[in-house]
């Protein structure tokens, strides 16, 4: 049985996993999920990326949005607004609230996030082993310009969710910092899964605040680099623009160009063995291969499950080619 480890963020990672499961139905898939997007709202711990993977693979996602629950209602959100309780910009639905209540109760009772995630997955049966990158609290913050910031710095840090959802990434990001990541430890099972893997995949998730945050947890990057198995990524940048979301804002904040080749070079040949770019970016192949990373140009738009399955199959084929 092939053992595959996938580092996943939210929508892009979750949709890629649907294709991977379709193309490799007998594989043992372990998903290491980003928790840097986690936020505490209304006294509850919300884990957007873990939940997006869980709902998507478990058949409960709002397909058109790519996040949140299907057939959702927002009565609780409306009642909170009537009381003047915010934030109003983060749309938690009634069904979604139940997940966060269960999670928060279990954490309050002393269970680590990894055990809570395992318990939540018993309901959803996602067909993969879903592990948070860490049980420790990590929150990604974004440094933005603010002329009225205290201390006269002209800048302030906001939670990534506020930057992404409320501000819609319209203000330039000056830095991206995963607060607490340097002190965090990989969750139980993370390093073991990497060490036992036959292949590690980076889906077309945000390379800075999704995959990048996972790699910021001490020991994870090193474990992948030392695993001795093919590490293959799929570009989230097609034709010089993000396929979805605003990854270009995040890349600019860390000084990386918004190109398929630049993202591969950002990960580096010491970590990455293979890289898939979209057919429209075929000119990037030579540049990536010159840096020591095997590269192929294939269609990378996840327009439907069959297309996504072919993407996943091509990633596994490139991994087999790298392995010789």
Coordinates of C-alpha atoms in Angstrom, one line a residue:
X1 CA 0.0 0.0 0.0
X2 CA 1.4 3.4 -1.0
X3 CA 1.8 5.8 1.9
X4 CA 1.2 9.5 0.9
X5 CA 1.7 12.5 3.1
X6 CA 0.0 15.8 2.0
X7 CA 0.6 19.2 3.5
X8 CA -2.7 21.0 3.1
X9 CA -4.2 24.4 3.6
X10 CA -7.9 25.1 3.0
X11 CA -9.9 25.1 -0.3
X12 CA -7.1 24.3 -2.7
X13 CA -5.7 21.5 -0.5
X14 CA -9.1 20.0 0.2
X15 CA -10.1 19.9 -3.5
X16 CA -6.8 18.4 -4.5
X17 CA -7.3 15.7 -1.9
X18 CA -10.6 14.7 -3.5
X19 CA -8.7 14.1 -6.7
X20 CA -5.9 12.2 -5.0
X21 CA -8.4 9.9 -3.3
X22 CA -10.0 9.3 -6.7
X23 CA -6.7 8.5 -8.4
X24 CA -5.2 6.5 -5.5
X25 CA -8.2 4.9 -3.8
X26 CA -6.0 2.2 -2.1
X27 CA -3.3 4.6 -0.8
X28 CA -2.9 5.4 2.9
X29 CA -3.1 9.2 2.9
X30 CA -2.1 11.3 5.9
X31 CA -2.9 15.0 5.7
X32 CA -1.0 17.4 7.8
X33 CA -3.3 20.4 8.1
X34 CA -2.4 24.1 8.6
X35 CA -3.5 25.5 12.0
X36 CA -2.0 29.0 11.5
X37 CA -5.4 30.2 10.3
X38 CA -7.0 29.2 13.7
X39 CA -8.8 31.9 15.5
X40 CA -10.7 32.3 18.8
X41 CA -14.2 33.8 18.2
X42 CA -17.1 34.1 20.6
X43 CA -15.2 32.0 23.1
X44 CA -14.7 29.2 20.6
X45 CA -11.7 27.8 18.9
X46 CA -12.2 27.8 15.1
X47 CA -9.9 25.8 12.8
X48 CA -10.8 26.8 9.3
X49 CA -8.4 24.7 7.3
X50 CA -8.8 21.5 9.3
X51 CA -12.6 21.9 9.0
X52 CA -12.5 22.6 5.2
X53 CA -10.6 19.4 4.6
X54 CA -12.9 17.5 7.0
X55 CA -16.1 18.8 5.5
X56 CA -14.9 18.5 1.9
X57 CA -13.8 14.9 2.1
X58 CA -16.7 14.1 4.4
X59 CA -19.4 15.4 2.0
X60 CA -20.5 18.3 4.1
X61 CA -18.9 21.3 2.4
X62 CA -20.6 24.2 0.6
X63 CA -19.4 23.2 -2.8
X64 CA -19.7 26.6 -4.5
X65 CA -18.0 28.5 -1.7
X66 CA -15.4 25.8 -1.0
X67 CA -15.7 26.6 2.7
X68 CA -18.4 26.3 5.4
X69 CA -21.2 23.8 5.6
X70 CA -23.7 22.9 2.9
X71 CA -27.3 24.0 3.5
X72 CA -26.1 26.5 6.2
X73 CA -28.2 28.9 8.2
X74 CA -27.0 32.0 10.1
X75 CA -29.5 32.5 12.9
X76 CA -26.9 32.6 15.7
X77 CA -24.8 35.1 13.8
X78 CA -27.8 37.3 13.3
X79 CA -28.7 37.1 17.0
X80 CA -25.2 38.0 18.0
X81 CA -25.3 41.0 15.7
X82 CA -28.6 42.0 17.3
X83 CA -26.8 42.1 20.7
X84 CA -24.0 44.1 19.1
X85 CA -21.5 41.3 19.6
X86 CA -18.8 41.1 17.0
X87 CA -16.9 40.5 14.9
X88 CA -19.6 40.6 12.2
X89 CA -17.1 40.0 9.3
X90 CA -16.5 36.4 10.1
X91 CA -19.5 34.3 9.0
X92 CA -19.9 31.3 11.3
X93 CA -23.0 29.3 10.4
X94 CA -25.3 27.4 12.8
X95 CA -24.1 24.0 11.7
X96 CA -20.5 25.2 11.8
X97 CA -21.0 26.5 15.3
X98 CA -21.7 23.0 16.5
X99 CA -18.2 21.8 15.4
X100 CA -16.5 24.6 17.2
X101 CA -18.5 24.1 20.3
X102 CA -17.5 20.4 20.4
X103 CA -13.9 21.2 19.7
X104 CA -13.7 23.9 22.4
X105 CA -15.4 21.7 25.0
X106 CA -13.0 18.9 24.4
X107 CA -9.9 21.2 24.5
X108 CA -11.3 22.7 27.8
X109 CA -11.5 19.2 29.1
X110 CA -7.8 18.7 28.4
X111 CA -7.8 16.9 25.1
X112 CA -5.1 18.1 22.6
X113 CA -6.2 19.4 19.2
X114 CA -4.9 16.2 17.5
X115 CA -7.2 14.0 19.6
X116 CA -10.1 16.4 19.1
X117 CA -9.6 16.3 15.3
X118 CA -9.5 12.6 15.4
X119 CA -12.8 12.6 17.3
X120 CA -14.5 15.0 14.9
X121 CA -13.4 12.9 11.9
X122 CA -15.2 9.9 13.3
X123 CA -18.4 11.6 12.3
X124 CA -17.2 12.8 8.9
X125 CA -15.1 9.8 7.8
X126 CA -12.9 11.8 5.4
X127 CA -11.1 8.7 4.2
X128 CA -7.7 10.1 5.2
X129 CA -5.8 10.5 8.5
X130 CA -6.1 14.2 9.3
X131 CA -3.5 15.6 11.7
X132 CA -3.0 19.2 12.8
X133 CA 0.5 20.4 12.2
X134 CA 0.8 21.0 16.0
X135 CA -1.2 20.8 19.2
X136 CA 0.3 24.1 20.2
X137 CA -1.3 27.5 19.6
X138 CA 0.0 29.1 16.4
X139 CA -1.6 32.1 14.7
X140 CA -0.5 33.7 11.6
X141 CA -0.4 37.5 11.8
X142 CA 0.1 40.0 9.0
X143 CA 1.9 43.3 9.4
X144 CA 0.1 46.1 7.6
X145 CA 0.5 49.9 7.2
X146 CA -1.4 51.9 9.8
X147 CA -0.7 55.7 10.2
X148 CA -2.5 55.7 13.5
X149 CA -0.7 52.7 15.0
X150 CA 0.5 53.1 18.6
X151 CA 4.1 54.0 19.1
X152 CA 4.3 55.9 15.9
X153 CA 5.5 52.9 13.9
X154 CA 2.9 53.4 11.2
X155 CA 2.3 49.7 11.1
X156 CA 0.3 47.2 13.1
X157 CA -0.2 43.4 13.1
X158 CA -3.6 41.9 12.5
X159 CA -4.7 38.2 12.6
X160 CA -4.5 36.6 9.2
X161 CA -8.3 36.0 9.2
X162 CA -8.9 39.7 9.7
X163 CA -6.5 40.6 6.9
X164 CA -8.0 38.0 4.5
X165 CA -11.7 38.2 5.3
X166 CA -12.4 41.7 6.7
X167 CA -9.7 43.6 4.8
X168 CA -9.8 41.4 1.8
X169 CA -6.1 41.7 1.5
X170 CA -6.6 45.2 -0.1
X171 CA -3.8 46.7 2.1
X172 CA -0.3 45.7 1.2
X173 CA 1.2 43.1 3.6
X174 CA 4.6 44.1 4.9
X175 CA 5.4 40.8 6.7
X176 CA 3.8 37.5 7.5
X177 CA 4.6 36.0 10.9
X178 CA 3.3 32.6 12.3
X179 CA 3.2 33.6 15.9
X180 CA 4.2 30.7 18.2
X181 CA 5.4 28.5 15.4
X182 CA 9.1 28.7 16.5
X183 CA 8.1 27.3 19.9
X184 CA 5.6 24.7 18.7
X185 CA 6.2 21.0 18.4
X186 CA 4.8 18.7 15.6
X187 CA 1.6 17.0 16.7
X188 CA 1.7 13.3 17.5
X189 CA 2.0 11.3 14.4
X190 CA 3.3 14.0 12.1
X191 CA 7.0 13.2 12.1
X192 CA 6.2 9.5 12.1
X193 CA 3.9 9.8 9.1
X194 CA 6.6 11.7 7.2
X195 CA 9.3 9.2 8.1
X196 CA 7.1 6.3 6.9
X197 CA 5.9 8.0 3.7
X198 CA 6.6 6.8 0.1
X199 CA 5.9 10.3 -1.3
X200 CA 5.2 13.8 0.1
X201 CA 3.0 16.1 -1.9
X202 CA 2.5 19.9 -1.7
X203 CA -0.9 20.6 -3.2
X204 CA -1.7 24.0 -4.9
X205 CA -2.2 25.6 -1.5
X206 CA -0.9 29.0 -0.5
X207 CA 2.9 28.6 -0.2
X208 CA 3.2 31.3 2.5
X209 CA 0.3 31.0 4.9
X210 CA -0.7 27.3 4.3
X211 CA 2.2 25.1 3.3
X212 CA 4.7 27.6 4.5
X213 CA 3.2 27.8 8.0
X214 CA 3.3 24.0 8.3
X215 CA 7.0 24.0 7.3
X216 CA 7.6 26.7 10.0
X217 CA 7.0 24.2 12.8
X218 CA 10.4 23.0 14.0
X219 CA 11.2 19.6 12.7
X220 CA 8.7 19.4 9.9
X221 CA 10.8 20.8 7.1
X222 CA 13.8 18.8 8.3
X223 CA 11.9 15.6 8.5
X224 CA 10.6 16.0 4.9
X225 CA 14.1 16.9 3.6
X226 CA 15.6 13.9 5.3
X227 CA 12.9 11.4 4.5
X228 CA 14.6 10.2 1.4
X229 CA 11.4 10.0 -0.6
X230 CA 10.2 12.1 -3.5
X231 CA 8.7 15.5 -2.6
X232 CA 6.5 16.9 -5.4
X233 CA 4.6 20.1 -5.4
X234 CA 1.9 21.6 -7.7
X235 CA 2.1 25.3 -8.5
X236 CA -0.7 27.5 -7.1
X237 CA 0.3 30.1 -9.6
X238 CA -0.9 29.9 -13.1
X239 CA 0.0 32.5 -15.7
X240 CA 1.4 34.9 -13.1
X241 CA -1.7 34.9 -10.9
X242 CA -3.1 32.8 -8.1
X243 CA -5.6 30.2 -9.2
X244 CA -7.7 31.2 -6.2
X245 CA -7.5 33.7 -3.4
X246 CA -4.8 36.3 -2.9
X247 CA -1.5 34.4 -2.6
X248 CA 0.2 37.1 -4.6
X249 CA -0.2 39.5 -1.7
X250 CA 1.4 37.0 0.6
X251 CA 4.3 36.2 -1.8
X252 CA 4.9 40.0 -2.2
X253 CA 5.2 40.3 1.6
X254 CA 8.1 37.8 1.7
X255 CA 9.7 39.1 -1.5
X256 CA 8.8 36.3 -3.8
X257 CA 7.6 36.9 -7.3
X258 CA 4.1 35.6 -8.3
X259 CA 5.3 33.1 -10.8
X260 CA 5.3 29.3 -10.9
X261 CA 9.1 29.2 -11.1
X262 CA 9.6 31.6 -8.2
X263 CA 7.4 29.5 -5.9
X264 CA 9.4 26.4 -6.7
X265 CA 12.7 28.2 -6.0
X266 CA 11.1 29.5 -2.7
X267 CA 10.6 26.0 -1.5
X268 CA 14.1 25.1 -2.8
X269 CA 15.8 22.1 -4.3
X270 CA 16.9 21.0 -0.8
X271 CA 13.3 20.3 0.0
X272 CA 11.5 19.9 -3.4
X273 CA 12.3 17.1 -5.9
X274 CA 9.6 17.6 -8.4
X275 CA 7.3 20.5 -9.5
X276 CA 4.3 20.7 -11.7
X277 CA 3.5 23.9 -13.5
X278 CA 0.4 24.6 -15.6
X279 CA 0.7 24.2 -19.4
X280 CA 0.5 27.9 -19.8
X281 CA 3.7 28.3 -17.8
X282 CA 5.8 25.8 -19.9
X283 CA 8.6 28.4 -20.2
X284 CA 9.2 28.0 -16.4
X285 CA 10.3 24.3 -16.8
X286 CA 13.8 25.1 -17.8
X287 CA 14.3 27.6 -15.0
X288 CA 13.0 25.2 -12.3
X289 CA 15.1 22.3 -13.7
X290 CA 18.2 24.5 -13.8
X291 CA 17.7 24.9 -10.0
X292 CA 17.9 21.1 -9.6
X293 CA 14.1 20.3 -9.4
X294 CA 12.5 18.0 -11.9
X295 CA 9.7 19.9 -13.6
X296 CA 6.8 19.1 -16.0
X297 CA 4.1 21.3 -17.5
X298 CA 0.6 19.9 -17.3
X299 CA -3.0 21.2 -17.0
X300 CA -3.4 22.4 -13.4
X301 CA -6.9 23.9 -13.2
X302 CA -9.1 21.9 -10.7
X303 CA -12.2 22.4 -12.8
X304 CA -13.9 19.1 -11.9
X305 CA -13.1 15.9 -10.0
X306 CA -11.8 14.0 -13.0
X307 CA -9.4 16.9 -14.0
X308 CA -8.2 17.1 -10.4
X309 CA -7.7 13.3 -10.3
X310 CA -5.5 13.6 -13.4
X311 CA -3.4 16.3 -11.7
X312 CA -2.9 14.1 -8.7
X313 CA -2.0 11.2 -10.9
X314 CA 0.6 13.3 -12.7
X315 CA 2.1 14.3 -9.4
X316 CA 2.4 10.7 -8.4
X317 CA 3.9 9.9 -11.8
X318 CA 6.5 12.6 -11.4
X319 CA 7.3 11.2 -7.9
X320 CA 7.9 7.8 -9.4
X321 CA 10.1 9.3 -12.1
X322 CA 12.2 11.1 -9.5
X323 CA 12.5 7.9 -7.5
X324 CA 13.9 6.2 -10.5

